[in-house]
Coordinates of C-alpha atoms in Angstrom, one line a residue:
M1 CA 87.7 46.1 188.7
D2 CA 86.6 42.6 188.0
S3 CA 89.3 40.9 186.0
S4 CA 86.8 38.5 184.5
H5 CA 84.9 41.3 182.8
Q6 CA 84.7 40.7 179.0
P7 CA 84.7 43.9 176.8
S8 CA 81.5 44.4 174.9
V9 CA 81.3 45.0 171.2
D10 CA 80.9 48.7 171.7
E11 CA 83.9 48.8 174.0
K12 CA 86.0 47.0 171.3
R13 CA 84.8 49.4 168.7
S14 CA 85.6 52.4 171.0
T15 CA 89.1 51.1 171.4
R16 CA 89.6 50.6 167.7
T17 CA 88.2 54.1 166.8
G18 CA 90.3 56.1 169.3
G19 CA 88.0 55.6 172.3
S20 CA 90.7 56.9 174.7
P21 CA 90.5 60.5 175.7
E22 CA 93.5 61.3 173.5
G23 CA 92.0 59.4 170.5
R24 CA 88.6 61.0 171.1
D25 CA 90.2 64.4 171.0
E26 CA 91.3 63.8 167.4
I27 CA 88.0 62.4 166.0
V28 CA 85.2 64.2 167.9
A29 CA 84.6 67.7 166.5
A30 CA 81.2 68.3 168.2
V31 CA 78.2 66.7 169.6
E32 CA 74.8 67.0 167.8
N33 CA 71.7 65.6 169.5
G34 CA 73.7 63.5 171.8
V35 CA 75.7 62.0 168.9
A36 CA 79.4 62.5 168.6
V37 CA 80.3 63.8 165.1
N38 CA 83.7 63.8 163.3
A39 CA 85.4 66.7 161.5
S40 CA 83.1 66.2 158.5
G41 CA 80.0 66.8 160.7
Y42 CA 78.8 63.2 160.5
R43 CA 78.9 60.3 162.9
D44 CA 81.5 57.7 162.1
Q45 CA 80.2 55.1 159.6
L46 CA 83.5 53.6 158.6
E47 CA 85.7 51.7 161.0
R48 CA 88.8 53.5 162.1
Q49 CA 91.1 50.6 161.4
Y50 CA 94.2 52.2 159.9
S51 CA 97.3 52.6 162.2
L52 CA 100.1 54.9 161.1
L53 CA 101.8 51.8 159.6
G54 CA 98.7 51.0 157.6
L55 CA 98.3 54.6 156.5
A56 CA 102.0 54.7 155.5
G57 CA 101.4 51.5 153.5
I58 CA 98.6 53.2 151.6
A59 CA 100.6 56.4 151.1
I60 CA 103.6 54.6 149.7
T61 CA 101.7 52.0 147.8
V62 CA 99.3 54.5 146.1
D63 CA 102.3 56.8 145.3
N64 CA 104.3 53.8 144.0
A65 CA 106.9 56.4 143.1
W66 CA 109.8 54.5 141.5
I67 CA 107.4 52.2 139.6
A68 CA 105.3 55.2 138.5
L69 CA 108.4 56.9 137.2
G70 CA 109.6 53.8 135.2
S71 CA 106.1 52.9 134.0
S72 CA 105.4 56.4 132.7
I73 CA 108.9 57.0 131.2
S74 CA 107.2 57.2 127.8
V75 CA 105.9 60.6 128.9
S76 CA 109.4 62.2 129.1
I77 CA 111.8 59.9 127.1
L78 CA 111.5 62.3 124.1
N79 CA 112.1 65.4 126.3
G80 CA 115.9 65.1 126.7
G81 CA 116.3 61.4 127.4
P82 CA 117.9 60.5 130.8
P83 CA 119.0 64.0 131.8
G84 CA 115.4 65.2 131.3
L85 CA 114.0 62.3 133.3
I86 CA 116.4 62.7 136.3
F87 CA 116.4 66.5 136.6
G88 CA 112.7 66.7 135.8
L89 CA 112.1 64.5 138.8
I90 CA 114.1 66.9 141.0
V91 CA 112.0 69.9 139.9
A92 CA 108.8 68.1 140.3
V93 CA 109.6 67.1 143.9
F94 CA 110.8 70.6 144.7
Y95 CA 107.4 72.2 143.8
Y96 CA 105.3 69.3 145.2
S97 CA 107.1 69.9 148.6
F98 CA 105.2 73.2 148.9
I99 CA 102.0 71.5 147.9
G100 CA 102.6 68.7 150.4
A101 CA 103.3 71.1 153.2
G102 CA 100.1 73.0 152.5
L103 CA 98.0 69.8 152.3
A104 CA 99.5 68.5 155.6
E105 CA 98.5 71.6 157.4
L106 CA 94.9 71.5 156.1
A107 CA 94.6 67.7 156.7
S108 CA 95.7 68.0 160.3
A109 CA 93.4 71.0 161.0
V110 CA 90.3 69.4 159.4
P111 CA 90.7 65.6 158.9
T112 CA 87.8 64.6 156.7
A113 CA 87.3 62.2 153.9
G114 CA 86.3 65.1 151.7
G115 CA 89.8 66.5 151.8
V116 CA 90.3 69.5 149.6
Y117 CA 86.6 69.7 148.9
H118 CA 86.0 70.5 152.6
W119 CA 89.1 72.7 153.0
A120 CA 88.1 74.9 150.1
T121 CA 84.6 75.2 151.6
I122 CA 86.1 76.4 155.0
A123 CA 88.8 78.6 153.5
G124 CA 86.3 80.4 151.3
G125 CA 84.3 81.5 154.3
P126 CA 80.5 81.7 154.6
K127 CA 80.1 83.9 151.5
Y128 CA 82.1 81.9 148.9
G129 CA 82.8 78.6 150.7
R130 CA 79.8 76.7 149.3
I131 CA 80.6 77.3 145.6
L132 CA 84.4 77.0 146.0
G133 CA 84.0 73.7 147.8
F134 CA 81.6 72.3 145.2
F135 CA 83.9 73.1 142.3
T136 CA 87.0 71.9 144.2
G137 CA 85.3 68.6 145.1
W138 CA 84.3 67.7 141.5
I139 CA 87.6 68.8 140.0
N140 CA 89.5 66.7 142.5
F141 CA 87.3 63.7 141.8
Y142 CA 87.7 63.9 138.1
G143 CA 91.5 64.2 138.6
W144 CA 91.7 61.1 140.6
M145 CA 89.5 59.2 138.0
F146 CA 92.1 60.0 135.4
D147 CA 94.8 58.8 137.7
L148 CA 92.9 55.5 138.3
A149 CA 92.6 55.1 134.5
A150 CA 96.3 55.8 134.0
L151 CA 97.4 53.4 136.7
I152 CA 95.3 50.5 135.5
Q153 CA 96.5 51.2 131.9
I154 CA 100.0 50.8 133.3
M155 CA 98.9 47.6 135.1
A156 CA 97.4 46.2 131.9
N157 CA 100.6 47.0 130.0
I158 CA 102.6 45.2 132.7
C159 CA 100.5 42.1 132.2
I160 CA 100.9 42.2 128.5
S161 CA 104.7 42.7 128.8
M162 CA 105.0 39.7 131.2
Y163 CA 103.1 37.5 128.7
S164 CA 105.2 38.7 125.8
V165 CA 108.5 37.9 127.6
Y166 CA 108.1 34.2 126.7
H167 CA 106.2 34.8 123.5
Q168 CA 108.2 37.4 121.7
T169 CA 108.3 35.5 118.4
T170 CA 104.6 34.8 118.2
Y171 CA 103.0 37.7 120.0
T172 CA 101.6 40.8 118.2
Y173 CA 100.6 43.8 120.3
E174 CA 97.0 45.1 119.8
P175 CA 95.4 47.9 121.8
W176 CA 92.2 45.9 122.4
Q177 CA 94.2 43.3 124.3
V178 CA 95.3 46.0 126.8
Y179 CA 91.7 47.1 127.2
I180 CA 90.5 43.6 128.0
T181 CA 93.3 43.2 130.6
Y182 CA 92.4 46.7 131.9
L183 CA 88.8 45.6 132.6
L184 CA 89.9 42.5 134.4
V185 CA 92.3 44.4 136.6
L186 CA 89.8 47.2 137.3
W187 CA 86.9 44.9 138.4
L188 CA 89.2 42.6 140.4
C189 CA 90.4 45.7 142.4
T190 CA 86.8 46.9 142.8
A191 CA 85.7 43.5 144.2
A192 CA 88.6 43.6 146.6
V193 CA 87.6 47.1 147.9
I194 CA 84.0 46.0 148.4
F195 CA 84.3 42.5 149.8
A196 CA 87.8 42.5 151.4
N197 CA 87.8 46.1 152.8
R198 CA 88.7 44.9 156.3
V199 CA 91.9 43.2 155.0
I200 CA 93.0 46.1 152.8
P201 CA 95.2 47.6 155.5
H202 CA 97.2 44.4 155.5
T203 CA 97.4 44.3 151.7
Q204 CA 98.7 47.8 151.6
N205 CA 101.4 46.8 154.1
I206 CA 102.3 44.1 151.7
G207 CA 102.3 46.7 148.9
M208 CA 104.7 48.8 151.0
F209 CA 107.0 45.8 151.3
F210 CA 107.1 45.4 147.5
V211 CA 107.7 49.1 147.0
I212 CA 110.5 49.3 149.5
V213 CA 112.2 45.9 149.4
G214 CA 111.3 45.3 145.8
G215 CA 112.7 48.7 144.9
I216 CA 116.0 47.8 146.5
I217 CA 116.2 44.4 144.7
T218 CA 115.4 46.0 141.4
I219 CA 118.0 48.8 141.8
I220 CA 120.6 46.2 142.7
V221 CA 119.8 44.0 139.7
I222 CA 119.7 46.6 137.0
S223 CA 122.9 48.1 138.4
A224 CA 124.8 44.8 138.6
M225 CA 123.6 42.7 135.7
P226 CA 124.2 44.8 132.6
R227 CA 127.2 43.5 130.6
R228 CA 127.9 47.2 129.7
H229 CA 126.6 50.5 131.1
A230 CA 125.7 53.7 129.4
S231 CA 128.3 56.5 129.5
N232 CA 128.2 59.3 132.0
H233 CA 127.5 61.8 129.2
F234 CA 124.5 59.8 128.1
V235 CA 123.0 59.8 131.6
W236 CA 123.8 63.3 132.7
G237 CA 124.6 65.4 129.6
S238 CA 122.8 64.1 126.5
F239 CA 119.8 66.3 126.8
T240 CA 120.2 68.1 123.5
E241 CA 120.6 65.0 121.2
N242 CA 117.7 63.3 122.9
N243 CA 115.3 66.2 122.7
L244 CA 113.0 64.9 120.0
T245 CA 110.0 67.1 120.7
G246 CA 110.7 69.9 118.4
W247 CA 110.5 72.4 121.2
P248 CA 113.5 74.5 122.4
G249 CA 115.6 72.9 125.1
G250 CA 114.3 74.8 128.2
L251 CA 110.7 74.5 127.2
A252 CA 111.1 70.8 126.3
F253 CA 112.6 70.2 129.8
L254 CA 109.8 71.9 131.6
L255 CA 107.2 69.9 129.6
G256 CA 109.0 66.7 130.6
V257 CA 108.6 67.5 134.3
L258 CA 105.2 65.9 133.8
N259 CA 106.8 62.5 134.4
G260 CA 108.3 63.6 137.7
A261 CA 104.9 65.1 138.7
F262 CA 103.1 61.9 138.0
T263 CA 105.8 60.1 140.1
V264 CA 105.0 62.0 143.3
G265 CA 101.7 63.5 142.5
T266 CA 99.5 61.8 145.0
P267 CA 99.9 63.8 148.3
D268 CA 96.2 64.0 149.0
A269 CA 95.6 60.3 148.6
V270 CA 95.8 59.5 152.3
T271 CA 93.8 62.5 153.3
H272 CA 90.6 60.8 152.0
M273 CA 91.2 58.1 154.6
A274 CA 90.9 60.6 157.5
E275 CA 87.7 59.1 158.8
E276 CA 89.2 55.6 159.0
L277 CA 92.1 56.7 161.3
P278 CA 92.1 56.8 165.1
H279 CA 94.7 59.6 165.1
P280 CA 94.2 61.6 161.9
K281 CA 95.6 65.0 163.1
K282 CA 99.0 63.5 163.9
D283 CA 99.2 60.7 161.4
L284 CA 98.1 62.5 158.2
P285 CA 101.0 65.0 158.0
K286 CA 103.5 62.2 158.8
A287 CA 102.1 60.1 156.0
I288 CA 102.2 62.9 153.5
G289 CA 105.8 63.8 154.4
L290 CA 106.8 60.1 154.2
Q291 CA 105.2 59.6 150.9
I292 CA 107.0 62.6 149.2
G293 CA 110.3 62.0 150.9
L294 CA 110.6 58.3 150.6
G295 CA 109.0 58.4 147.1
F296 CA 111.7 60.8 145.9
L297 CA 114.6 58.9 147.4
Y298 CA 113.5 55.6 145.7
A299 CA 112.5 57.2 142.4
F300 CA 115.8 59.2 142.2
C301 CA 118.0 56.1 142.8
F302 CA 115.9 54.0 140.5
A303 CA 116.1 56.7 137.7
I304 CA 119.9 56.8 137.9
A305 CA 120.2 53.0 137.9
L306 CA 117.7 52.7 135.1
C307 CA 119.4 55.3 132.8
Y308 CA 122.8 53.5 133.2
A309 CA 121.1 50.3 132.1
I310 CA 119.9 51.7 128.8
T311 CA 122.0 50.6 125.8
D312 CA 119.6 51.3 123.0
I313 CA 117.4 54.4 123.5
D314 CA 115.9 54.1 120.1
A315 CA 114.0 51.0 121.1
L316 CA 112.3 52.9 123.9
Q317 CA 110.8 55.6 121.7
G318 CA 108.1 53.6 120.1
G319 CA 105.1 55.7 121.2
F320 CA 103.3 57.3 124.2
N321 CA 101.0 54.3 124.9
T322 CA 103.7 51.7 125.0
Y323 CA 105.6 50.3 128.0
P324 CA 109.3 50.9 127.4
L325 CA 110.3 49.8 131.0
A326 CA 110.0 46.2 129.9
N327 CA 112.5 46.8 127.1
I328 CA 114.9 48.5 129.5
Y329 CA 114.8 45.4 131.8
A330 CA 115.5 43.2 128.8
Q331 CA 118.5 45.3 127.9
A332 CA 119.8 45.3 131.5
T333 CA 119.5 41.6 132.1
A334 CA 120.6 40.2 128.8
H335 CA 123.3 37.4 128.8
A336 CA 126.9 38.1 127.8
D337 CA 126.2 37.0 124.2
G338 CA 123.3 39.4 124.0
A339 CA 120.6 36.7 124.3
P340 CA 117.6 37.7 126.3
N341 CA 117.4 36.6 129.9
H342 CA 113.7 35.8 130.1
G343 CA 113.7 34.7 133.8
A344 CA 115.3 37.9 135.0
T345 CA 113.1 40.1 133.0
F346 CA 110.0 38.3 134.1
G347 CA 111.1 38.4 137.7
L348 CA 111.7 42.2 137.7
L349 CA 108.3 42.7 136.0
S350 CA 106.7 40.5 138.7
I351 CA 107.8 42.9 141.4
I352 CA 106.1 45.7 139.5
F353 CA 103.1 43.5 138.9
C354 CA 102.5 42.9 142.7
S355 CA 103.1 46.4 143.8
S356 CA 101.0 48.0 141.0
L357 CA 98.1 45.7 141.6
L358 CA 97.9 46.7 145.2
C359 CA 98.4 50.4 144.1
C360 CA 95.3 50.0 141.9
V361 CA 93.4 48.6 144.9
G362 CA 94.4 51.6 147.0
T363 CA 93.4 54.0 144.3
V364 CA 90.0 52.5 143.8
L365 CA 89.6 52.9 147.6
T366 CA 90.6 56.6 147.5
N367 CA 88.3 57.4 144.6
S368 CA 85.3 55.7 146.2
R369 CA 85.8 57.8 149.4
I370 CA 86.0 61.0 147.4
Y371 CA 82.7 60.4 145.6
W372 CA 81.1 59.1 148.8
A373 CA 82.1 62.3 150.6
L374 CA 80.5 64.4 147.8
A375 CA 77.3 62.3 147.9
R376 CA 76.8 62.7 151.6
D377 CA 76.5 66.5 151.0
N378 CA 74.0 66.1 148.1
A379 CA 76.7 67.3 145.6
V380 CA 76.2 64.5 143.1
P381 CA 73.3 63.1 141.1
L382 CA 71.3 60.4 143.1
S383 CA 73.0 61.4 146.3
P384 CA 70.8 59.3 148.5
L385 CA 71.9 56.2 146.7
F386 CA 75.7 57.0 146.5
S387 CA 75.9 58.2 150.1
K388 CA 74.8 54.7 151.4
V389 CA 77.4 52.8 153.4
N390 CA 77.3 49.0 154.0
E391 CA 78.5 49.1 157.6
K392 CA 78.9 45.3 157.6
L393 CA 81.5 45.6 154.8
S394 CA 82.6 49.1 156.0
C395 CA 82.4 50.2 152.4
P396 CA 80.3 52.8 150.4
V397 CA 79.3 50.1 147.8
P398 CA 77.3 52.2 145.4
A399 CA 80.0 54.9 145.2
T400 CA 82.6 52.3 144.6
L401 CA 80.7 50.7 141.8
F402 CA 80.1 54.1 140.2
V403 CA 83.8 54.8 140.3
A404 CA 84.6 51.5 138.5
T405 CA 81.9 52.2 135.9
I406 CA 83.4 55.6 135.0
A407 CA 86.9 54.1 134.9
T408 CA 85.6 51.4 132.6
A409 CA 84.7 54.2 130.1
L410 CA 88.0 56.1 130.5
G411 CA 90.0 53.0 129.9
A412 CA 88.7 52.9 126.3
I413 CA 90.3 56.2 125.3
P414 CA 93.7 54.6 124.4
L415 CA 91.8 52.5 121.8
G416 CA 91.5 55.6 119.6
S417 CA 94.3 57.9 120.6
P418 CA 98.1 57.4 120.3
T419 CA 98.6 60.1 123.0
A420 CA 95.9 58.9 125.4
F421 CA 98.3 57.9 128.2
L422 CA 99.8 61.4 128.1
N423 CA 96.3 62.9 128.3
L424 CA 95.4 60.6 131.3
T425 CA 98.5 61.4 133.3
G426 CA 98.5 65.1 132.3
S427 CA 94.8 65.5 133.2
F428 CA 95.4 63.8 136.6
I429 CA 98.1 66.2 137.5
I430 CA 96.4 69.3 136.2
L431 CA 93.0 68.6 137.8
T432 CA 94.3 67.5 141.2
T433 CA 96.7 70.4 141.5
T434 CA 94.0 72.8 140.5
S435 CA 91.9 71.4 143.3
Y436 CA 94.8 72.0 145.7
A437 CA 95.3 75.5 144.4
I438 CA 91.7 76.6 145.2
P439 CA 91.9 76.1 149.1
F440 CA 95.5 77.5 149.1
A441 CA 94.4 80.6 147.2
A442 CA 91.3 81.0 149.3
N443 CA 93.5 80.8 152.4
V444 CA 95.7 83.5 151.1
L445 CA 92.9 85.8 150.1
T446 CA 91.2 85.5 153.4
R447 CA 94.5 85.9 155.3
R448 CA 94.1 82.3 156.6
Q449 CA 91.5 83.5 159.1
Y450 CA 89.2 80.5 158.6
L451 CA 91.9 77.8 159.2
P452 CA 91.1 76.0 162.4
S453 CA 93.8 76.0 165.0
A454 CA 93.1 72.9 167.1
T455 CA 95.6 71.8 169.7
G456 CA 97.9 69.0 168.5
S457 CA 97.5 69.8 164.8
F458 CA 100.4 70.4 162.4
R459 CA 100.9 74.2 161.7
L460 CA 103.0 76.1 159.2
G461 CA 102.9 79.2 161.4
K462 CA 104.5 82.2 159.8
F463 CA 105.6 80.2 156.8
G464 CA 102.0 79.3 155.9
M465 CA 101.3 82.3 153.8
P466 CA 104.5 82.2 151.6
I467 CA 104.2 78.4 151.2
N468 CA 100.6 78.7 150.1
I469 CA 101.5 81.5 147.6
L470 CA 104.4 79.6 146.1
A471 CA 102.3 76.4 145.8
V472 CA 99.7 78.3 143.8
L473 CA 102.3 80.0 141.6
F474 CA 104.0 76.7 140.8
I475 CA 100.7 75.0 140.0
V476 CA 99.6 77.8 137.6
L477 CA 103.0 77.7 135.9
F478 CA 103.3 73.9 135.4
N479 CA 99.6 73.4 134.6
T480 CA 99.9 75.9 131.8
L481 CA 103.0 74.1 130.5
F482 CA 101.4 70.7 130.7
C483 CA 98.7 72.0 128.3
F484 CA 101.3 72.6 125.5
P485 CA 101.3 70.1 122.6
F486 CA 103.7 67.2 123.3
V487 CA 105.6 67.7 120.1
Y488 CA 106.1 70.6 117.7
P489 CA 104.9 71.0 115.0
T490 CA 101.8 69.2 116.2
T491 CA 99.1 67.2 114.4
T492 CA 95.6 66.2 115.3
E493 CA 96.9 62.8 116.4
T494 CA 99.6 64.2 118.7
M495 CA 97.6 67.1 120.0
N496 CA 97.5 67.7 123.8
Y497 CA 93.9 67.7 125.0
N498 CA 94.6 68.4 128.6
S499 CA 93.3 72.0 128.3
V500 CA 90.1 70.7 126.7
I501 CA 89.6 68.2 129.5
L502 CA 90.1 70.9 132.2
V503 CA 87.6 73.3 130.5
G504 CA 85.2 70.4 130.0
V505 CA 85.4 69.3 133.7
V506 CA 84.8 72.9 134.8
A507 CA 81.9 73.4 132.3
L508 CA 80.2 70.1 133.4
T509 CA 80.6 71.1 137.1
A510 CA 79.1 74.6 136.3
V511 CA 76.1 73.0 134.5
W512 CA 75.5 70.8 137.5
W513 CA 75.8 73.8 139.8
V514 CA 73.1 75.7 137.8
V515 CA 70.8 72.7 137.4
H516 CA 71.0 71.3 140.9
A517 CA 73.4 72.7 143.4
R518 CA 72.5 76.3 143.4
R519 CA 69.2 75.5 145.0
N520 CA 69.6 72.0 146.4
Y521 CA 73.2 71.8 147.6
P522 CA 73.4 73.1 151.2
G523 CA 77.1 72.8 151.4
P524 CA 79.0 70.3 153.6
K525 CA 78.3 70.2 157.3
V526 CA 81.9 71.5 158.0
M527 CA 80.5 74.9 157.2
G528 CA 78.5 74.8 160.4
L529 CA 81.3 73.4 162.4
Y530 CA 84.1 75.8 161.3
T531 CA 82.6 79.0 160.0
H532 CA 79.8 81.1 161.5
D533 CA 78.6 84.3 159.7
G534 CA 82.2 85.5 159.1
V535 CA 83.5 84.5 162.5
P536 CA 86.7 82.5 162.3
S537 CA 86.7 78.8 163.2
D538 CA 87.2 79.3 167.0
G539 CA 84.3 81.8 167.3
G540 CA 81.2 80.6 169.1
K541 CA 82.8 77.4 170.6
V542 CA 84.1 76.3 173.9
Q543 CA 86.8 73.7 174.5
V544 CA 85.5 70.7 176.4
S545 CA 88.7 68.7 176.3
E546 CA 92.0 69.2 174.6
G547 CA 91.4 69.4 170.9
V548 CA 87.6 69.0 171.2
E549 CA 85.4 72.1 170.7
V550 CA 81.6 72.2 170.6
P551 CA 79.2 75.1 170.0
V552 CA 78.0 77.0 173.0
G553 CA 74.4 76.7 174.1
R554 CA 72.9 74.3 171.6
G555 CA 71.2 72.0 174.0
E556 CA 72.2 68.4 173.3
G557 CA 74.8 69.8 170.8
G558 CA 76.6 71.8 173.4
V559 CA 78.5 71.1 176.6
E560 CA 75.5 69.7 178.4
G561 CA 75.0 67.2 175.5
L562 CA 78.6 66.0 175.7
E563 CA 78.3 65.6 179.4
E564 CA 75.1 63.6 179.0
K565 CA 76.6 61.5 176.3
E566 CA 79.6 60.6 178.5
K567 CA 77.3 59.7 181.3
N568 CA 75.3 57.4 179.1
E569 CA 78.4 55.8 177.8
S570 CA 79.7 55.1 181.3
D571 CA 76.3 53.6 182.2
G572 CA 76.6 51.2 179.2
G573 CA 74.5 53.3 176.9
R574 CA 75.0 53.2 173.2
L575 CA 75.1 56.0 170.6
P576 CA 72.5 55.7 167.9

């Protein structure tokens, strides 16, 4: 071989996108008309630029667990105080472990940007897959939109809190100030996703640094600096006196699990990056496990340190839309004479600021990929527009702008509702977990016969059925609870509108199904790849190389097509 040979652009791209036989085995699902297609049934349009480290960066940064727990503490501070917060997190992680295991198996079997949308389509089989996938995709998208709105609301509150640290005597909080900050953060993140997409893997690594290292620094500071700590009883046994919801103790505790669920409730985030990974079958399950495991570890340690740093819980119970974490930091870092330590408080908030900003970037990225995946399959209005990808920027620009526009509208909700933040977080959890339950339930009802079994994928084996069943049961239980009013007796102002939002989302999706999808939505291409007239995924295919299967006897789409493609590539040919 000539050592002076310089690799061509195509060779470089092949290397980046898993051009080795092992990498190809993970990203090539079939060959259609001489073109290699991925698990979604499309040729790759986005660069496969994320290594396992980059994927882990997105998983940990988007989850942002310990920061999410502290930033959403207003969700559960009335539901038993510190004991409700700590034990509620444990319960949430327990039931999300079943969800994560189920998602990891599906993501490894069918690594597509559509995620649960495509998995529900496959699990439902040829008869019900089209309608199940359609509803799942839309419910998942709406859920992630509420999460984006909640996260940017948190980010806006962080900015306001940082400003107020040095202006406590002159600053007066107004909701419109939070909304203006919300808009600035949202559109800054949108610009980053569009114009700096190629550097986002590096920014998410930075975000992972702030989550991991910043978390350690924060835990040490709030543990060591307080001049006095809360009592053991306050942290571990004060549930009854701090249950201010009006609900009985057990029910109040279960309602407060929402805070823990919001802390770890993003297990499908990385699955929507599947088409930007060279090794999705192996890396996606690892990233999901790392996200839940590391997220819980940090959030649990942070929660304990945080609760021991609280000296005045009354100051934290000022409303659901507030940001009590800043007040806890002020209590923890105060000087010996009780005077506020502005520098320490600002420094701790700065760690959260940096991590949360990168978390918002990753969430905009996730949402844009979800909507783009729906648009590719003609499942959204103006699909030809929103399915477009600017391959120079490696970004679906129209879908990203649409996501930002919807988030702009959702961000205005807290201007008129004192419980808006609870509704944003609750709707995120309810909608996303509902979208997880649909493919899990379909898998159970079809006895998991449509789940592809590719070599090298992560499999639950004999535990798959009970894990899917338990995940569905937990989702039904907690989603029902999360629709209860936040306090009892309730009023119009403190009413929980999560059930209304869920019914509204399903109703809007049903209308769009009747108006458009029933006749014009063919279903995603994964239906043709993985289910054939009731035949399980392996039927009608042959294995060309380990992990790569193509349909038998389809001309250029069959074995002969793959052999011809490989011959063209070896001769310097280029795929269209």
